[in-house]
XYZ file of C-alpha atoms in Angstrom:
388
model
C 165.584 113.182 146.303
C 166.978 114.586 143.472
C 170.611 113.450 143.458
C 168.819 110.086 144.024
C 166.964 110.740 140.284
C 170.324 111.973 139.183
C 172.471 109.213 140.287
C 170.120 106.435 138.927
C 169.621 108.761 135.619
C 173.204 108.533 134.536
C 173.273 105.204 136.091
C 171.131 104.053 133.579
C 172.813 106.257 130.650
C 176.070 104.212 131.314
C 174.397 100.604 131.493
C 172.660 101.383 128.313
C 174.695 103.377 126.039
C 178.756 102.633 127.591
C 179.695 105.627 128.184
C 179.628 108.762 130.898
C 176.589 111.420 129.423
C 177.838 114.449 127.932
C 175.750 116.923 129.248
C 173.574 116.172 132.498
C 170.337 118.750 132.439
C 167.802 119.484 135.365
C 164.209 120.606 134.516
C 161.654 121.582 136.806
C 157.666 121.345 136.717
C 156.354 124.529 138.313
C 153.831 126.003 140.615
C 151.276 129.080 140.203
C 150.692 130.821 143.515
C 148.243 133.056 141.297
C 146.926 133.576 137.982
C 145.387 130.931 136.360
C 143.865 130.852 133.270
C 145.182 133.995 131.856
C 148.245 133.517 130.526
C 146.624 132.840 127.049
C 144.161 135.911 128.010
C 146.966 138.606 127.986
C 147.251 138.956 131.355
C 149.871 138.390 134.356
C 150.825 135.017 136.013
C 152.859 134.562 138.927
C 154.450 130.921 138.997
C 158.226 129.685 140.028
C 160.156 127.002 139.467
C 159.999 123.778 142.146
C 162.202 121.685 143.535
C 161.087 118.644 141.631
C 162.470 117.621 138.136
C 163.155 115.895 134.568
C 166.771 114.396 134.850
C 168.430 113.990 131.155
C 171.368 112.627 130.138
C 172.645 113.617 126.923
C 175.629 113.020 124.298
C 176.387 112.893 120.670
C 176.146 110.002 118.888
C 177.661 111.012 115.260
C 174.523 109.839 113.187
C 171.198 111.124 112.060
C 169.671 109.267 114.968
C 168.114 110.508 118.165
C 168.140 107.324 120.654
C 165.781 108.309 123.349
C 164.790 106.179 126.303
C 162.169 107.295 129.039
C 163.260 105.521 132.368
C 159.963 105.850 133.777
C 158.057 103.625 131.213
C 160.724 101.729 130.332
C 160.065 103.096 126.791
C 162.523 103.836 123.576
C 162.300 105.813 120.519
C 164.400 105.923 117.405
C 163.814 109.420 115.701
C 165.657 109.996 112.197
C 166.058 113.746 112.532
C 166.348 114.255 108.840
C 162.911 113.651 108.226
C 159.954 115.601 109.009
C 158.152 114.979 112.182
C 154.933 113.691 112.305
C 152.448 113.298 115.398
C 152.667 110.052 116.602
C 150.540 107.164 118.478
C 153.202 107.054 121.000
C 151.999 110.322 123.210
C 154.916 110.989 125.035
C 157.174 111.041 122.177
C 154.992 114.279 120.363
C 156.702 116.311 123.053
C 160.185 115.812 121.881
C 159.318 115.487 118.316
C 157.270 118.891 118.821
C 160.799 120.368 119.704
C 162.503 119.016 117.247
C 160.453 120.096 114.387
C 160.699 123.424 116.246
C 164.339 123.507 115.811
C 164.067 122.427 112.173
C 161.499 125.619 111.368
C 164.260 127.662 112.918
C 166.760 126.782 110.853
C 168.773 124.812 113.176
C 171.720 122.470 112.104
C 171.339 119.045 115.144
C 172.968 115.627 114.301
C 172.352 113.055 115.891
C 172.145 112.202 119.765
C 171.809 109.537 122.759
C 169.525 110.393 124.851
C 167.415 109.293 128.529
C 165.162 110.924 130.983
C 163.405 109.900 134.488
C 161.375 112.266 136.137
C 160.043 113.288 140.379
C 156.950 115.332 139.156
C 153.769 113.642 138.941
C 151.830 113.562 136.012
C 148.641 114.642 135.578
C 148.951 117.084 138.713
C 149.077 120.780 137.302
C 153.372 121.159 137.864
C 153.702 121.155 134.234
C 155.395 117.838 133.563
C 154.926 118.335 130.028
C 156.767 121.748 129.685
C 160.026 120.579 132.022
C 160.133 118.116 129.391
C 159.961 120.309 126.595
C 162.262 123.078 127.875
C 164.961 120.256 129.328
C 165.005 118.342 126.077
C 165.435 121.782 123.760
C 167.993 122.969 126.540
C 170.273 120.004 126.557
C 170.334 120.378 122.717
C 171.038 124.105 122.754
C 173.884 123.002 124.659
C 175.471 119.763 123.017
C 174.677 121.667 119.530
C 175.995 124.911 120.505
C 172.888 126.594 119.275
C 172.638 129.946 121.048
C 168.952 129.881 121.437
C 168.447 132.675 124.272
C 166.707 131.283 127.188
C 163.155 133.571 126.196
C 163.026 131.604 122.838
C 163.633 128.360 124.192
C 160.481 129.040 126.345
C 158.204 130.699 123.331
C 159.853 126.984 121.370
C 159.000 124.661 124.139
C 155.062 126.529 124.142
C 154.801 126.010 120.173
C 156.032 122.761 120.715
C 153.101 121.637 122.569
C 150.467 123.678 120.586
C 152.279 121.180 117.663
C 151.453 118.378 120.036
C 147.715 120.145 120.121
C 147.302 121.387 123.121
C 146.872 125.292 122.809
C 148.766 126.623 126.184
C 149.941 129.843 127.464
C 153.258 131.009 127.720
C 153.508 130.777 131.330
C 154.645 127.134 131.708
C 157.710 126.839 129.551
C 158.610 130.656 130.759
C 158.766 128.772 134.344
C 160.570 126.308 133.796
C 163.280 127.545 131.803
C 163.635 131.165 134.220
C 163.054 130.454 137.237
C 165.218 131.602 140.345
C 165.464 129.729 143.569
C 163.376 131.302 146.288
C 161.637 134.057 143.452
C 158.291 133.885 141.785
C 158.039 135.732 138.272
C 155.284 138.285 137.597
C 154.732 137.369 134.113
C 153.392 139.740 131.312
C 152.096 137.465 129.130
C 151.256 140.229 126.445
C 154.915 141.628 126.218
C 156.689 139.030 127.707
C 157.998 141.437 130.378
C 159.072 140.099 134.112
C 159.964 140.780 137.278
C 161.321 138.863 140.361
C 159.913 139.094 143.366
C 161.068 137.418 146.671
C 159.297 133.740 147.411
C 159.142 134.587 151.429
C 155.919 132.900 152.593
C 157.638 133.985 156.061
C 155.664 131.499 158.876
C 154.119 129.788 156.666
C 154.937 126.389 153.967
C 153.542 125.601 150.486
C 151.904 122.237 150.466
C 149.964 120.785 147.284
C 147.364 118.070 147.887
C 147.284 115.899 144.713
C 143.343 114.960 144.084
C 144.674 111.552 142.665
C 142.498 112.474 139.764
C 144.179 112.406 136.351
C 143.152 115.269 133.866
C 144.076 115.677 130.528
C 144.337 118.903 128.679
C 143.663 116.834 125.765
C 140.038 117.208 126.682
C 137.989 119.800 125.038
C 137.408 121.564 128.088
C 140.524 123.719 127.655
C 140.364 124.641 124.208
C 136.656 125.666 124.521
C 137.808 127.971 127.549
C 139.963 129.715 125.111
C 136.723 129.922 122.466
C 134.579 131.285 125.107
C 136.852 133.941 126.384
C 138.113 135.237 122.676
C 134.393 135.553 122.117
C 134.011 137.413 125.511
C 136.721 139.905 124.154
C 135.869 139.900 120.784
C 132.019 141.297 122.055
C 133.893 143.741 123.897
C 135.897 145.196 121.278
C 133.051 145.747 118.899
C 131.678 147.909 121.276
C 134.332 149.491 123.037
C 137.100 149.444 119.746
C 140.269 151.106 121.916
C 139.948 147.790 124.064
C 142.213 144.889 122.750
C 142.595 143.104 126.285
C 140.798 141.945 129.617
C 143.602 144.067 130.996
C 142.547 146.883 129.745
C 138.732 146.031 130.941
C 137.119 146.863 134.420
C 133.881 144.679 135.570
C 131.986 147.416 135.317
C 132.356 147.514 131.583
C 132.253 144.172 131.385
C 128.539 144.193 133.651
C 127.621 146.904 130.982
C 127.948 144.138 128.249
C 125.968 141.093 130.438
C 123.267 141.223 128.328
C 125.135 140.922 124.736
C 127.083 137.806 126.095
C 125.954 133.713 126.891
C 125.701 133.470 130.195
C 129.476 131.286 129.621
C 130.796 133.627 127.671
C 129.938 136.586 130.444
C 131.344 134.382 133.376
C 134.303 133.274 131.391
C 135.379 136.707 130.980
C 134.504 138.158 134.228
C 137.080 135.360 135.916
C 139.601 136.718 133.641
C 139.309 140.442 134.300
C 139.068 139.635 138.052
C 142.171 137.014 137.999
C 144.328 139.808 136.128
C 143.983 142.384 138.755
C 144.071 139.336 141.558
C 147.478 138.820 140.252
C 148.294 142.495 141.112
C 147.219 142.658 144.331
C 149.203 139.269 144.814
C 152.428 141.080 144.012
C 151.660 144.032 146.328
C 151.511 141.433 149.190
C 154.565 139.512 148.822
C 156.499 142.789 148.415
C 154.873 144.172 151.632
C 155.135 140.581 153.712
C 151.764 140.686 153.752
C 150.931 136.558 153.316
C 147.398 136.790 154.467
C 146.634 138.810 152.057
C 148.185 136.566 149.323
C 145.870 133.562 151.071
C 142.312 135.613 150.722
C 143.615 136.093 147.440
C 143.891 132.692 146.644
C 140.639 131.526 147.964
C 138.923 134.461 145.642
C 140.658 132.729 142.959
C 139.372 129.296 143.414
C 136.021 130.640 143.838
C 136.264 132.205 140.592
C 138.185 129.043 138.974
C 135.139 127.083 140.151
C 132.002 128.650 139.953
C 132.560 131.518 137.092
C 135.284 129.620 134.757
C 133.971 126.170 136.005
C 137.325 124.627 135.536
C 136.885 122.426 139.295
C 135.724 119.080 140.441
C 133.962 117.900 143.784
C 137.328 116.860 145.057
C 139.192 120.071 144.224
C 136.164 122.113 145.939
C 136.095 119.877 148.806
C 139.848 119.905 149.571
C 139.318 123.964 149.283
C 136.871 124.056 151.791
C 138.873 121.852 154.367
C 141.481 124.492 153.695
C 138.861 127.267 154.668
C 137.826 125.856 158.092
C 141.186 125.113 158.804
C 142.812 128.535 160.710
C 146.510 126.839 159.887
C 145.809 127.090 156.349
C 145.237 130.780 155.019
C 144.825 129.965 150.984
C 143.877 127.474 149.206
C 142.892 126.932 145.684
C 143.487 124.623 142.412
C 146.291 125.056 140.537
C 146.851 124.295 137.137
C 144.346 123.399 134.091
C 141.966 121.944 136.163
C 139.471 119.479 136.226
C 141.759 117.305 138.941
C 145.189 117.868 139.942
C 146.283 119.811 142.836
C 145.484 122.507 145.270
C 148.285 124.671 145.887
C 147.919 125.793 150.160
C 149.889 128.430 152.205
C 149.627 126.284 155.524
C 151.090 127.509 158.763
C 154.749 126.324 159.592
C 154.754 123.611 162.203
C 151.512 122.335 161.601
C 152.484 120.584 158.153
C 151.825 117.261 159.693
C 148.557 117.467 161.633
C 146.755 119.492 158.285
C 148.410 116.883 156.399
C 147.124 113.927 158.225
C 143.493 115.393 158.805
C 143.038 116.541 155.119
C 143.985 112.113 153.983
C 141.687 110.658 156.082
C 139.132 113.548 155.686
C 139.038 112.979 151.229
C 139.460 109.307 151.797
C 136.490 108.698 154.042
C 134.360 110.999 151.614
C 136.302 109.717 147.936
C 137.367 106.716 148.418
C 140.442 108.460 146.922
C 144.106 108.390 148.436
C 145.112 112.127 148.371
C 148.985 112.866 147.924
C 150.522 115.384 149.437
C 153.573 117.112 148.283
C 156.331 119.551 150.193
C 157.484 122.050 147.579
C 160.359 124.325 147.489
C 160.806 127.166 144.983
C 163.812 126.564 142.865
C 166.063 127.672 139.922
C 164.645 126.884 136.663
C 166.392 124.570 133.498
C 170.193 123.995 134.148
C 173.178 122.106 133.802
C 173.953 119.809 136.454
C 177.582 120.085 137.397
C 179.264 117.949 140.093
């Protein structure tokens, strides 16, 4: 599928500019097997890189004019990149222009550039469609420009980037993208920025994502008030406890101690988060050992936390959860990403792909009136240069 996206990419670059790209740069969304929620609370994350990506084509285009097309809308942009960017009406373009003012804070010296992109991860689902576009767009200009960012701060650019845009995420998405390893996930310190690698083998059994077919925006509120809610949570806890800085560095006990100081919000809020931190742990423990089933309870704990403590779910999310509960072929199951729609990520057992796959469409359609999508994913190498 993705040479297909390739091929029709640079296709495209040829019909519309004349000439062969420059640079040809791969981008991938990513998954979470665990950790959600916490990247912006200090804790750890555990995501990879998939197998599904932005394709750009790049080259130079000696002016002080960035000609950008996106395939997929059938949508252009002229960006004078002398000027200062401003946010504009034109949503997808704040991504890009987010980077580019990035580059301007740091001093960078870009001229200008031809530019198109087409794209194999849905939007809207929780793979991060936003930061693959961030991170490919900054790397294919590191690269034509010769800029020497180091692949750390082209993830910490790509996340400021989007809190320009005005959404207020975590590190964990860009850090995906642009590091990931084909067949590793990356514990995550979200604090220090420290990682590790640990091998991807899910050993009998597949990762499947069933796309809700709901579209959520973290534009909404939702997210940002999440963030509110836990810094108050923390916050509480610091007054009265003054060596602790972190949910890390809390227990639920301590936390239980504090119940009655807290909104009830505020207390669930940051109970999720102390629980998800040492979830992600555990997680790591069980992939080093082989020990998938483990790594499946521990997803289910997680939904059950993302939904009924953080409140981050949806009736369709829940009920895809709970197919994945009664079902002995699947052994985790739980949403992945921001939430409020989007996917559930699933560990489901090798060879019975198709039957789960089947059951779980008809099941949500006869009780949503909602097509669910399924998607096969693979765990892949993060942002690169395509080379024939």
């Amino acid at each position: 599928m993705n040479e297909i996206l390739i091929q029709d990419t640079t296709d495209f670059f040829k019909a519309k500019f004349g000439n062969v790209p420059d640079k040809i740069v791969l981008s991938p969304g990513r998954i979470n097997i665990i950790g959600e929620h916490i990247d912006y609370n200090d804790g750890y994350v555990l995501p990879a890189a998939i197998d599904k990506i932005v394709c750009f084509a790049f080259e130079k285009n000696n002016s002080n004019t960035a000609k950008i097309h996106a395939i997929d809308l059938n949508e252009s942009v002229l960006i004078d990149i002398t000027k200062e960017e401003i946010v504009s009406d034109v949503v997808w373009t704040n991504y890009l222009r987010g980077v580019l003012f990035q580059l301007k804070l740091k001093g960078h010296k870009i001229r200008g550039f031809n530019c198109v992109f087409s794209s194999n991860i849905p939007i809207g689902s929780g793979l991060s469609s936003s930061a693959a576009l961030e991170c490919g767009f900054l790397f294919g200009i590191n690269e034509m420009f010769n800029l020497d960012i180091k692949p750390i701060d082209m993830a910490l650019m790509g996340q400021t980037a989007e809190h320009w845009v005005g959404i207020n995420c975590g590190i964990m998405d860009q850090f995906s993208s642009i590091m990931g390893l084909e067949n590793k996930v990356i514990k995550i310190d979200c604090r220090t920025l420290d990682y590790t690698y640990h091998d991807a083998d899910f050993a009998d059994y597949s990762l499947i994502l069933f796309d809700s077919n709901l579209q959520h925006s973290l534009f909404t509120s939702e997210y940002n008030n999440r963030r509110i809610e836990c810094e108050e949570g923390l916050s509480i806890i610091n007054e009265n406890y003054p060596e602790i800085n972190s949910f890390r560095d809390c227990n639920e006990e301590l936390l239980i101690g504090l119940k009655s100081k807290m909104t009830d919000n505020v207390f669930r809020r940051s109970l999720y988060a102390v629980k998800e931190i040492k979830r992600v742990i555990q997680a790591c423990t069980a992939l080093d050992k082989g020990d998938i089933e483990t790594l499946g309870k521990l997803m289910f704990e997680t939904h059950q936390g993302l939904s009924k403590d953080y409140e981050v779910s949806c009736p369709e999310l829940d009920y895809l959860v709970d197919l994945a509960k009664a079902e002995e072929d699947v052994i985790g199951s739980r949403l992945m990403g921001g939430g409020f729609g989007g996917c559930t990520i699933n560990l489901v057992k090798k060879g019975s792909e198709i039957k789960i796959k089947e059951k779980f469409t008809t099941l949500y359609a006869e009780h949503f009136k909602i097509d669910l999508i399924t998607y096969d994913v693979k765990v892949s190498n993060g942002t690169s240069l395509y080379k024939n």
